[in-house]
Coordinates of C-alpha atoms and ligand atoms in Angstrom, one line a residue:
M1 CA -5.8 -18.6 -11.9
S2 CA -4.5 -19.1 -8.4
R3 CA -3.0 -16.1 -6.6
T4 CA 0.0 -16.0 -4.5
V5 CA -1.0 -14.8 -1.0
Y6 CA 1.0 -14.0 2.1
V7 CA 0.5 -15.8 5.5
N8 CA 2.8 -15.3 8.5
G9 CA 6.1 -14.9 6.6
A10 CA 5.3 -17.2 3.6
Y11 CA 4.2 -16.6 0.1
L12 CA 1.9 -19.4 -0.9
P13 CA -0.6 -20.4 -3.6
E14 CA -4.0 -19.4 -2.2
E15 CA -5.2 -23.0 -1.9
D16 CA -2.3 -23.9 0.3
A17 CA -2.7 -20.9 2.7
R18 CA -3.9 -21.9 6.2
I19 CA -4.5 -20.2 9.6
S20 CA -5.6 -21.9 12.8
I21 CA -9.3 -22.3 13.7
F22 CA -8.3 -20.8 17.1
D23 CA -7.2 -17.6 15.4
R24 CA -8.7 -14.7 17.4
G25 CA -9.5 -12.9 14.2
F26 CA -11.9 -15.8 13.3
I27 CA -13.2 -16.5 16.8
F28 CA -13.6 -12.9 18.2
G29 CA -13.1 -10.6 15.2
D30 CA -10.0 -9.5 17.3
G31 CA -8.1 -7.9 14.5
I32 CA -7.6 -5.0 12.2
Y33 CA -7.6 -4.7 8.4
E34 CA -6.6 -2.3 5.6
V35 CA -7.3 -2.1 1.9
S36 CA -4.8 -0.2 -0.2
A37 CA -5.4 0.5 -3.9
V38 CA -3.0 -0.4 -6.7
I39 CA -3.1 1.5 -9.9
G40 CA -0.7 1.0 -12.8
G41 CA 1.2 -1.5 -10.6
K42 CA 1.8 1.2 -8.0
L43 CA 0.6 1.4 -4.4
V44 CA -1.6 4.4 -3.8
D45 CA -1.1 6.3 -0.5
C46 CA 0.2 3.1 1.2
E47 CA 2.1 5.0 3.9
A48 CA -1.2 6.6 5.0
H49 CA -3.0 3.3 5.1
L50 CA -0.1 1.8 7.2
A51 CA -0.2 4.8 9.5
R52 CA -3.9 4.1 10.1
L53 CA -3.2 0.4 10.6
E54 CA -0.7 1.4 13.3
R55 CA -3.2 3.7 15.0
S56 CA -6.0 1.0 14.8
C57 CA -3.7 -1.6 16.3
G58 CA -2.6 0.8 19.0
E59 CA -6.2 1.4 19.9
I60 CA -6.8 -2.3 20.5
R61 CA -3.4 -2.8 22.2
L62 CA -2.2 -5.1 19.5
A63 CA 1.6 -4.6 19.1
L64 CA 2.6 -4.9 15.5
P65 CA 5.7 -7.0 15.1
W66 CA 6.4 -5.6 11.5
S67 CA 7.8 -2.2 10.6
K68 CA 6.1 0.0 8.0
A69 CA 9.0 -0.7 5.7
E70 CA 8.5 -4.5 6.0
L71 CA 4.8 -4.2 5.4
V72 CA 5.4 -2.0 2.3
A73 CA 7.9 -4.6 1.0
I74 CA 5.3 -7.4 1.4
H75 CA 2.8 -5.2 -0.5
E76 CA 5.3 -4.7 -3.3
E77 CA 6.2 -8.4 -3.4
L78 CA 2.6 -9.4 -3.8
I79 CA 2.1 -6.9 -6.6
K80 CA 5.1 -8.4 -8.4
R81 CA 4.3 -12.1 -7.8
N82 CA 0.7 -11.6 -8.9
N83 CA 1.5 -9.2 -11.8
L84 CA -1.1 -6.9 -10.4
D85 CA -1.7 -3.8 -12.5
E86 CA -4.9 -2.6 -10.8
G87 CA -6.9 -3.6 -7.8
G88 CA -6.5 -3.8 -4.1
I89 CA -4.3 -5.4 -1.5
Y90 CA -6.1 -6.6 1.6
L91 CA -4.1 -6.8 4.9
Q92 CA -5.4 -8.4 8.0
V93 CA -3.7 -8.7 11.3
S94 CA -5.2 -10.5 14.3
R95 CA -4.0 -11.0 17.9
G96 CA -3.1 -14.6 16.9
A97 CA -4.2 -18.1 17.8
A98 CA -4.9 -19.2 21.4
D99 CA -7.4 -21.4 23.1
R100 CA -10.7 -19.5 23.3
D101 CA -10.7 -17.0 26.2
F102 CA -11.8 -13.4 25.9
A103 CA -8.9 -11.7 27.6
F104 CA -5.7 -11.2 25.7
P105 CA -3.5 -14.4 25.5
T106 CA -0.1 -13.9 27.0
D107 CA 1.8 -16.1 24.5
A108 CA 0.1 -15.6 21.1
T109 CA 1.9 -14.2 18.0
P110 CA -0.1 -11.9 15.8
T111 CA -1.3 -13.5 12.5
L112 CA -0.7 -11.5 9.3
V113 CA -2.5 -12.3 6.1
M114 CA -2.4 -10.4 2.9
F115 CA -3.8 -11.0 -0.6
T116 CA -4.4 -9.1 -3.8
Q117 CA -7.7 -8.6 -5.6
A118 CA -7.5 -7.6 -9.3
R119 CA -10.2 -5.1 -10.2
N120 CA -10.6 -2.5 -12.9
M121 CA -11.1 0.6 -10.8
S122 CA -9.9 3.5 -13.0
G123 CA -12.2 2.3 -15.8
A124 CA -15.1 1.1 -13.6
A125 CA -18.4 1.1 -15.5
A126 CA -20.1 2.4 -12.4
A127 CA -18.2 5.7 -12.6
K128 CA -19.8 6.4 -15.9
T129 CA -23.4 5.7 -14.7
G130 CA -23.0 6.6 -11.0
I131 CA -24.2 4.3 -8.2
K132 CA -27.4 3.9 -6.3
V133 CA -27.5 4.2 -2.5
V134 CA -30.0 3.2 0.1
S135 CA -30.2 4.4 3.6
C136 CA -30.3 2.3 6.7
E137 CA -29.8 2.7 10.5
D138 CA -26.2 2.7 11.7
I139 CA -26.2 -0.2 14.1
R140 CA -22.3 -0.4 14.5
W141 CA -20.3 0.0 17.7
T142 CA -19.0 3.3 18.9
R143 CA -15.3 3.0 17.9
R144 CA -15.8 3.2 14.1
D145 CA -12.5 5.1 13.9
I146 CA -10.8 1.7 14.4
K147 CA -10.7 -0.4 11.2
S148 CA -11.8 -3.6 13.0
V149 CA -12.5 -6.8 11.1
N150 CA -15.9 -6.9 12.9
L151 CA -17.9 -6.1 9.8
L152 CA -21.3 -7.7 10.5
A153 CA -23.2 -4.4 10.4
P154 CA -21.7 -3.3 7.1
V155 CA -22.3 -6.8 5.7
L156 CA -26.0 -6.5 6.6
A157 CA -26.1 -3.0 5.2
K158 CA -24.5 -4.0 1.9
Q159 CA -26.8 -7.0 1.6
F160 CA -29.7 -4.7 2.1
A161 CA -28.3 -2.4 -0.6
A162 CA -27.8 -5.4 -3.0
E163 CA -31.3 -6.6 -2.4
S164 CA -32.6 -3.1 -3.1
G165 CA -30.7 -2.9 -6.4
A166 CA -28.2 -0.4 -4.9
Q167 CA -24.4 -0.6 -4.6
E168 CA -23.9 1.2 -1.3
A169 CA -25.8 1.9 1.9
W170 CA -25.5 5.2 3.7
M171 CA -25.9 4.7 7.4
V172 CA -27.9 7.2 9.5
E173 CA -27.6 7.9 13.2
D174 CA -29.2 10.7 15.3
G175 CA -30.7 12.2 12.1
V176 CA -27.5 12.6 10.2
V177 CA -25.6 10.4 7.7
T178 CA -22.5 8.8 9.3
E179 CA -20.8 7.2 6.3
G180 CA -21.2 4.5 3.7
A181 CA -21.0 0.8 4.7
S182 CA -17.5 0.8 3.2
S183 CA -17.0 4.4 2.1
T184 CA -17.0 8.1 3.1
A185 CA -20.2 10.0 2.2
W186 CA -20.1 13.5 0.6
I187 CA -22.6 16.0 -0.7
V188 CA -22.0 19.0 -3.0
K189 CA -23.6 22.4 -2.7
G190 CA -22.5 24.9 -5.3
K191 CA -18.7 24.8 -5.2
T192 CA -18.7 23.4 -1.7
L193 CA -18.0 19.8 -0.7
V194 CA -19.5 18.7 2.6
S195 CA -18.4 15.7 4.6
R196 CA -18.7 15.1 8.3
P197 CA -15.9 15.7 10.8
L198 CA -13.7 12.8 11.9
S199 CA -14.6 11.3 15.3
N200 CA -15.2 7.9 16.8
K201 CA -18.3 7.7 14.7
V202 CA -16.6 7.2 11.3
L203 CA -13.5 5.7 9.8
P204 CA -10.9 8.4 8.9
G205 CA -10.9 7.7 5.2
I206 CA -7.5 7.8 3.4
T207 CA -9.2 8.7 0.1
R208 CA -11.1 11.5 1.9
K209 CA -7.7 12.8 3.1
A210 CA -6.3 12.6 -0.4
V211 CA -9.2 14.5 -1.9
L212 CA -8.7 17.2 0.8
A213 CA -5.0 17.3 0.1
Y214 CA -5.4 18.2 -3.5
L215 CA -8.4 20.5 -3.1
G216 CA -6.2 23.6 -3.0
E217 CA -5.5 23.0 -6.7
T218 CA -9.2 23.3 -7.5
D219 CA -11.7 26.1 -6.9
F220 CA -13.8 23.8 -4.6
K221 CA -14.2 24.6 -0.9
F222 CA -14.7 22.2 1.9
E223 CA -17.2 22.4 4.7
E224 CA -16.6 19.9 7.4
R225 CA -20.0 19.2 9.1
T226 CA -22.7 16.6 9.4
F227 CA -25.6 16.5 7.0
T228 CA -29.0 14.9 7.1
L229 CA -30.4 12.5 4.6
D230 CA -32.9 15.1 3.5
E231 CA -30.1 17.5 2.7
A232 CA -28.4 14.8 0.7
L233 CA -31.6 14.2 -1.3
D234 CA -31.7 17.9 -2.0
A235 CA -28.0 18.3 -2.8
E236 CA -26.7 19.1 -6.3
E237 CA -24.4 16.1 -6.2
C238 CA -23.5 13.3 -3.9
F239 CA -20.5 11.0 -4.1
I240 CA -18.5 8.4 -2.1
T241 CA -14.8 7.9 -1.6
S242 CA -12.8 4.7 -0.7
A243 CA -9.7 2.8 -1.7
T244 CA -11.9 0.5 -3.9
S245 CA -14.4 3.0 -5.4
L246 CA -11.9 6.0 -5.5
V247 CA -14.3 8.9 -6.1
M248 CA -17.7 7.5 -7.2
P249 CA -20.7 9.6 -8.1
V250 CA -24.1 8.8 -6.5
V251 CA -27.1 9.3 -8.7
Q252 CA -29.9 7.9 -6.6
I253 CA -30.7 7.7 -2.9
D254 CA -33.7 5.7 -1.6
G255 CA -35.2 6.0 -5.1
H256 CA -34.8 9.8 -5.3
T257 CA -32.8 11.0 -8.3
I258 CA -29.7 13.1 -7.6
H259 CA -28.3 15.4 -10.3
N260 CA -30.7 14.3 -13.1
G261 CA -29.7 10.7 -12.5
A262 CA -26.2 11.2 -14.1
P263 CA -22.8 11.7 -12.6
G264 CA -22.3 15.4 -11.8
P265 CA -19.3 17.6 -12.9
T266 CA -17.8 17.9 -9.4
A267 CA -17.6 14.2 -8.8
I268 CA -16.3 13.6 -12.4
R269 CA -13.6 16.3 -11.9
L270 CA -12.5 15.1 -8.5
R271 CA -12.3 11.5 -9.8
E272 CA -10.1 12.7 -12.7
I273 CA -7.7 14.6 -10.3
Y274 CA -7.7 11.6 -7.9
L275 CA -6.7 9.3 -10.7
D276 CA -3.9 11.6 -11.9
F277 CA -2.4 11.5 -8.3
A278 CA -3.1 7.8 -7.9
K279 CA -1.1 6.9 -11.0
K280 CA 1.9 8.7 -9.4
G281 CA 1.5 6.9 -6.0
G282 CA -1.1 9.1 -4.4
A283 CA -1.8 12.6 -3.1
L284 CA -0.4 12.3 0.4
G285 CA 3.3 12.4 -0.4
Ligands
PDD23 N1 -13.5 0.4 3.3 N2 -15.7 4.2 5.9 C1 -15.8 2.9 6.0 C2 -16.7 2.3 7.0 C3 -15.0 2.0 5.2 O1 -15.0 0.7 5.4 C4 -14.1 2.6 4.3 C5 -13.2 1.8 3.4 C6 -14.1 4.0 4.2 C7 -13.1 4.7 3.2 O2 -11.8 4.6 3.7 P1 -10.6 4.6 2.6 O3 -10.8 5.9 1.8 O4 -9.4 4.7 3.5 O5 -10.7 3.4 1.8 C8 -14.9 4.8 5.0 C9 -12.6 -0.5 2.5 C10 -12.4 0.0 1.2 C11 -13.2 -1.9 2.6 O6 -13.7 -2.2 3.7 O7 -13.1 -2.6 1.7

């Protein structure tokens, strides 16, 4: 069934949606994106995603012509028009269409595209079995804190994972795991969750932030530090977080079994708590 999508002010059937071949998002990857989860027809932590969008756009000097309230309203309208109960909303803003020239155009209007993707996330089969991960070198640029639409390195990493029978790739740089190709990487040691500090080397995950926000209600502790791949292979549990996977247990890395090859209690519990918050709109207020 055809979706209703949003393009530059209009709600259209997906087959009628068009943007220019000169769009700088297409030509240069000169744009920013966000993916927000929808659970039970409700947006999850959308404000935090939009705050990250504003920050990313600021970092590439792309002035957003839409207020946060306007963007939330478009999200809500797409949920309604597509009867979306569960899945994601993809948002992409580019610097707009202009004849090809690297420097910023003076007269372009930003392009805004949004669409829904229905997906069963709360009942995902993968959450029951856990996922497999492979490692690869992190070949991305040095501003990974910006959610840029330049995704060639993650595309290659995910393809490598798919061809290896895995669902995610953990990227490694300077001997430590940076993050998943499209997720935040975590390991568990006893009652302690470990994930690396935020910097230009990783995307500041909204799901990471949500997990940390509700951690006070649990007896888990958080240690913010880098970890090596060997440490992950040795960990009691590993898991990933993202707007599409929520909290997802990892049961194998590079063919090595983690936690007896079954999802561990920590990831299972964190996923349950995350889902409880998500059904109410999120953990970030
Ligand atoms: N990816 N790190 C990277 C490189 C990501 O691409 C993502 C999300 C995350 C997790 O961020 P969040 O918790 O805010 O979703 C971490 C989205 C889901 C995507 O590209 O589809």
